[in-house]
Short mmCIF file of C-alpha atoms and ligand atoms in Angstrom, two decimals:
data_model
loop_
_atom_site.label_atom_id
_atom_site.label_comp_id
_atom_site.label_asym_id
_atom_site.label_seq_id
_atom_site.Cartn_x
_atom_site.Cartn_y
_atom_site.Cartn_z
CA MET A 121 0.00 0.00 0.00
CA GLN A 122 1.31 3.44 -0.90
CA PHE A 123 1.51 6.16 1.75
CA PHE A 124 0.44 9.66 0.80
CA ILE A 125 0.62 12.47 3.33
CA ASP A 126 -2.69 14.32 3.78
CA THR A 127 -1.62 17.89 4.50
CA ALA A 128 -0.76 21.22 2.91
CA ASN A 129 1.70 22.09 5.67
CA ILE A 130 5.13 22.51 4.09
CA ASP A 131 7.06 21.79 7.29
CA GLU A 132 5.19 18.50 7.76
CA ILE A 133 5.78 17.51 4.14
CA ARG A 134 9.46 18.44 4.37
CA THR A 135 9.96 16.35 7.52
CA ALA A 136 8.05 13.37 6.13
CA SER A 137 9.96 13.55 2.83
CA THR A 138 13.23 12.89 4.70
CA TRP A 139 11.93 9.46 5.78
CA GLY A 140 11.96 8.32 2.13
CA ILE A 141 8.68 6.39 2.40
CA ILE A 142 6.10 8.97 1.32
CA ASP A 143 4.76 8.27 -2.16
CA GLY A 144 2.54 11.32 -2.68
CA VAL A 145 0.53 14.18 -1.17
CA THR A 146 -3.16 15.04 -0.99
CA THR A 147 -4.52 18.47 -0.21
CA ASN A 148 -8.05 19.82 -0.05
CA PRO A 149 -9.57 23.30 0.38
CA SER A 150 -9.77 22.90 4.20
CA LEU A 151 -6.10 21.91 4.45
CA ILE A 152 -5.03 24.78 2.15
CA ALA A 153 -7.15 27.31 4.10
CA ARG A 154 -5.53 26.13 7.35
CA GLU A 155 -2.13 27.22 6.00
CA GLY A 156 -3.42 30.66 4.88
CA ARG A 157 -1.52 30.46 1.59
CA ASN A 158 -2.39 30.47 -2.09
CA LEU A 159 -3.15 27.00 -3.53
CA GLY A 160 -0.97 27.31 -6.66
CA GLU A 161 2.01 28.58 -4.67
CA THR A 162 1.62 25.82 -2.06
CA ILE A 163 1.30 23.08 -4.67
CA ARG A 164 4.36 24.39 -6.53
CA GLU A 165 6.42 24.19 -3.34
CA ILE A 166 5.15 20.67 -2.57
CA THR A 167 6.37 19.49 -6.00
CA THR A 168 9.92 20.40 -4.94
CA LEU A 169 9.67 18.16 -1.85
CA ILE A 170 7.89 14.98 -3.00
CA ASP A 171 8.37 13.26 -6.34
CA GLY A 172 4.98 11.56 -6.65
CA PRO A 173 1.29 12.24 -7.19
CA ILE A 174 0.14 15.53 -5.61
CA SER A 175 -3.60 16.18 -5.47
CA ALA A 176 -4.87 19.74 -5.95
CA GLU A 177 -8.62 20.23 -5.63
CA VAL A 178 -10.67 22.34 -8.02
CA GLN A 179 -13.54 24.43 -6.67
CA GLU A 180 -17.02 22.99 -7.09
CA ALA A 181 -18.45 24.64 -10.23
CA PRO A 182 -19.94 23.75 -13.61
CA ALA A 183 -17.77 21.15 -15.36
CA GLU A 184 -16.30 23.62 -17.87
CA ALA A 185 -15.06 25.89 -15.07
CA MET A 186 -13.55 22.94 -13.16
CA VAL A 187 -11.80 21.77 -16.33
CA LYS A 188 -10.40 25.26 -16.89
CA GLU A 189 -9.06 25.44 -13.35
CA ALA A 190 -7.71 21.88 -13.68
CA PHE A 191 -5.73 22.79 -16.81
CA SER A 192 -4.04 25.65 -14.95
CA PHE A 193 -3.11 23.31 -12.02
CA ALA A 194 -1.90 20.60 -14.43
CA GLN A 195 0.56 23.07 -15.95
CA ILE A 196 2.31 23.50 -12.60
CA HIS A 197 3.93 20.06 -12.70
CA PRO A 198 3.40 16.65 -14.39
CA ASN A 199 2.81 15.06 -10.94
CA ILE A 200 -0.34 17.10 -10.28
CA ILE A 201 -3.52 15.06 -9.84
CA ILE A 202 -6.76 17.02 -10.13
CA LYS A 203 -9.09 16.40 -7.22
CA VAL A 204 -12.68 16.62 -8.41
CA PRO A 205 -15.86 16.53 -6.30
CA MET A 206 -18.26 13.57 -6.59
CA THR A 207 -21.08 15.35 -8.46
CA PHE A 208 -22.45 15.03 -11.99
CA GLU A 209 -20.46 18.15 -12.93
CA GLY A 210 -17.40 16.51 -11.35
CA ILE A 211 -18.04 13.33 -13.35
CA LYS A 212 -18.29 15.36 -16.57
CA ALA A 213 -15.06 17.18 -15.71
CA THR A 214 -13.34 13.86 -14.89
CA LYS A 215 -14.37 12.43 -18.26
CA THR A 216 -13.00 15.48 -20.12
CA LEU A 217 -9.75 15.56 -18.12
CA SER A 218 -9.26 11.83 -18.61
CA ALA A 219 -9.69 12.29 -22.40
CA HIS A 220 -6.89 14.87 -22.23
CA GLY A 221 -4.62 12.52 -20.30
CA ILE A 222 -4.91 14.51 -17.06
CA LYS A 223 -5.05 12.36 -13.94
CA THR A 224 -7.90 12.81 -11.47
CA ASN A 225 -8.84 11.92 -7.92
CA VAL A 226 -12.60 11.90 -7.37
CA THR A 227 -13.14 12.92 -3.77
CA LEU A 228 -15.95 12.73 -1.19
CA VAL A 229 -16.82 9.15 -2.18
CA PHE A 230 -19.15 7.45 0.30
CA SER A 231 -20.62 4.51 -1.65
CA VAL A 232 -19.78 1.79 -4.19
CA PRO A 233 -22.09 3.26 -6.87
CA GLN A 234 -20.30 6.61 -6.57
CA ALA A 235 -16.93 4.86 -6.94
CA LEU A 236 -18.17 2.95 -10.01
CA MET A 237 -19.43 6.16 -11.64
CA ALA A 238 -16.10 7.90 -11.02
CA ALA A 239 -14.21 4.92 -12.44
CA LYS A 240 -16.43 4.84 -15.51
CA ALA A 241 -15.60 8.51 -16.10
CA GLY A 242 -11.92 7.54 -16.17
CA ALA A 243 -10.86 8.61 -12.67
CA THR A 244 -7.27 7.68 -11.84
CA TYR A 245 -8.15 7.56 -8.12
CA VAL A 246 -11.27 7.51 -5.97
CA SER A 247 -11.15 8.70 -2.37
CA PRO A 248 -13.58 7.05 0.04
CA PHE A 249 -13.53 9.03 3.32
CA ILE A 250 -13.33 6.32 5.92
CA GLY A 251 -13.11 8.52 9.02
CA ARG A 252 -16.13 10.59 8.11
CA ILE A 253 -18.17 7.41 7.54
CA ASP A 254 -17.12 6.11 10.95
CA ASP A 255 -18.05 9.51 12.47
CA PHE A 256 -21.45 9.22 10.84
CA THR A 257 -22.30 5.64 11.85
CA ALA A 258 -22.11 3.60 15.04
CA SER A 259 -19.76 1.02 13.49
CA GLU A 260 -16.00 1.46 13.74
CA ARG A 261 -15.51 -0.51 10.53
CA ALA A 262 -18.08 1.09 8.22
CA GLY A 263 -15.40 3.16 6.50
CA SER A 264 -13.06 0.24 5.86
CA ASP A 265 -16.01 -1.98 4.86
CA LEU A 266 -16.67 0.55 2.11
CA VAL A 267 -13.04 0.36 0.94
CA GLN A 268 -13.31 -3.43 0.88
CA ASP A 269 -16.58 -3.32 -1.08
CA ILE A 270 -15.10 -0.92 -3.65
CA ARG A 271 -12.06 -3.24 -3.94
CA ILE A 272 -14.33 -6.22 -4.66
CA ALA A 273 -16.43 -4.26 -7.17
CA PHE A 274 -13.36 -2.93 -8.99
CA ASP A 275 -11.70 -6.36 -9.06
CA ASN A 276 -14.91 -7.97 -10.38
CA TYR A 277 -14.58 -5.86 -13.52
CA GLY A 278 -10.82 -5.35 -13.78
CA ILE A 279 -11.24 -1.62 -13.07
CA GLU A 280 -7.83 0.00 -12.76
CA THR A 281 -8.92 3.11 -10.85
CA LYS A 282 -6.90 3.19 -7.64
CA ILE A 283 -8.55 3.39 -4.22
CA ILE A 284 -7.23 6.01 -1.78
CA ALA A 285 -8.39 5.43 1.80
CA ALA A 286 -8.85 9.05 2.94
CA SER A 287 -10.05 10.82 6.07
CA ILE A 288 -7.80 8.65 8.24
CA ARG A 289 -8.04 9.51 11.93
CA HIS A 290 -5.76 6.97 13.66
CA THR A 291 -3.34 4.09 13.07
CA GLN A 292 -6.13 1.50 13.23
CA HIS A 293 -7.59 3.08 10.09
CA VAL A 294 -4.25 2.44 8.35
CA THR A 295 -4.42 -1.24 9.33
CA GLN A 296 -8.05 -1.44 8.19
CA ALA A 297 -7.26 0.26 4.86
CA ALA A 298 -4.44 -2.22 4.18
CA LEU A 299 -6.57 -5.25 5.06
CA ALA A 300 -9.43 -3.91 2.92
CA GLY A 301 -7.13 -3.70 -0.10
CA ALA A 302 -6.74 0.07 -0.53
CA ASP A 303 -4.05 0.95 -3.08
CA VAL A 304 -3.14 4.06 -1.10
CA ALA A 305 -3.73 5.44 2.38
CA THR A 306 -3.52 9.21 2.64
CA ILE A 307 -2.46 9.91 6.18
CA PRO A 308 -2.25 13.06 8.35
CA PHE A 309 1.22 13.87 9.70
CA ARG A 310 0.28 13.17 13.35
CA VAL A 311 -0.97 9.68 12.41
CA LEU A 312 2.27 9.01 10.49
CA LEU A 313 4.14 9.91 13.69
CA ASP A 314 1.95 7.52 15.70
CA MET A 315 2.55 4.69 13.20
CA ILE A 316 6.22 4.31 14.18
CA GLU A 317 5.34 3.96 17.87
CA HIS A 318 4.62 0.81 19.85
CA PRO A 319 5.08 0.52 23.63
CA LEU A 320 6.93 -2.77 23.21
CA THR A 321 9.32 -1.17 20.70
CA THR A 322 10.06 1.59 23.23
CA LYS A 323 10.46 -0.94 26.03
CA GLY A 324 12.63 -3.22 23.89
CA LEU A 325 14.90 -0.32 22.94
CA ALA A 326 15.38 0.56 26.60
CA ILE A 327 16.34 -3.05 27.38
CA PHE A 328 18.83 -3.14 24.47
CA ARG A 329 20.28 0.24 25.49
CA ASP A 330 20.90 -1.05 29.04
CA ALA A 331 22.43 -4.26 27.70
CA ALA A 332 24.72 -2.31 25.35
CA LYS A 333 26.04 -0.26 28.30
CA LYS A 334 27.11 -3.48 30.00
O1 G3P B 141 -8.12 13.37 2.08
C1 G3P B 141 -9.38 13.73 2.59
C2 G3P B 141 -9.23 14.11 4.00
O2 G3P B 141 -8.38 15.21 4.07
C3 G3P B 141 -10.47 14.42 4.75
O3 G3P B 141 -10.14 14.25 6.07
O4 G3P B 141 -10.28 14.55 8.47
O5 G3P B 141 -11.36 16.22 6.94
O6 G3P B 141 -12.34 13.95 7.21
P1 G3P B 141 -11.09 14.77 7.24
#
């Protein structure tokens, strides 16, 4: 499973890039707004830090306007992936962008039929939001169940659209995404930090450190 970092914070991306295990970056309007910087400028800087897919989201609008904005983002760098909302206008935009060889990530996916429609439009990626589904339902596995169902549906038909498990809240979501067959997990920086930790690793290191002193 590929690891993308889900942030628009340059310091977080710079730190994570030094680990050598981050395959790409996803941003969204909320993450960009949090940084208080211009989207184009932020995306341009991210391309200097990570050599992999970098999602930049177009504003919800009629398809023609989204396509126009997408073309301007796509010119920034060949690694740019256009994030498109899961609406009929988004589907139309995805179809047009796909015909022009521009890669897309259809976002705000909450069902298998939505994922199938996005794939049919030629989406490179679909992003089911597992954390928001778990927030919305009593089950702690509803989000990863959706990823698993999309995996089965895509595999049934040889659909090559990749599944990004998004809206990850904690390390257990990363485990669930991997077991459900997600191609990618896009992970907030604080969850990436948590992923390296285990109390028995910490304890084991302390034991080895003591032994080494002797
Ligand atoms: O990649 C989508 C993700 O950023 C949404 O996360 O935490 O706003 O549900 P969240």
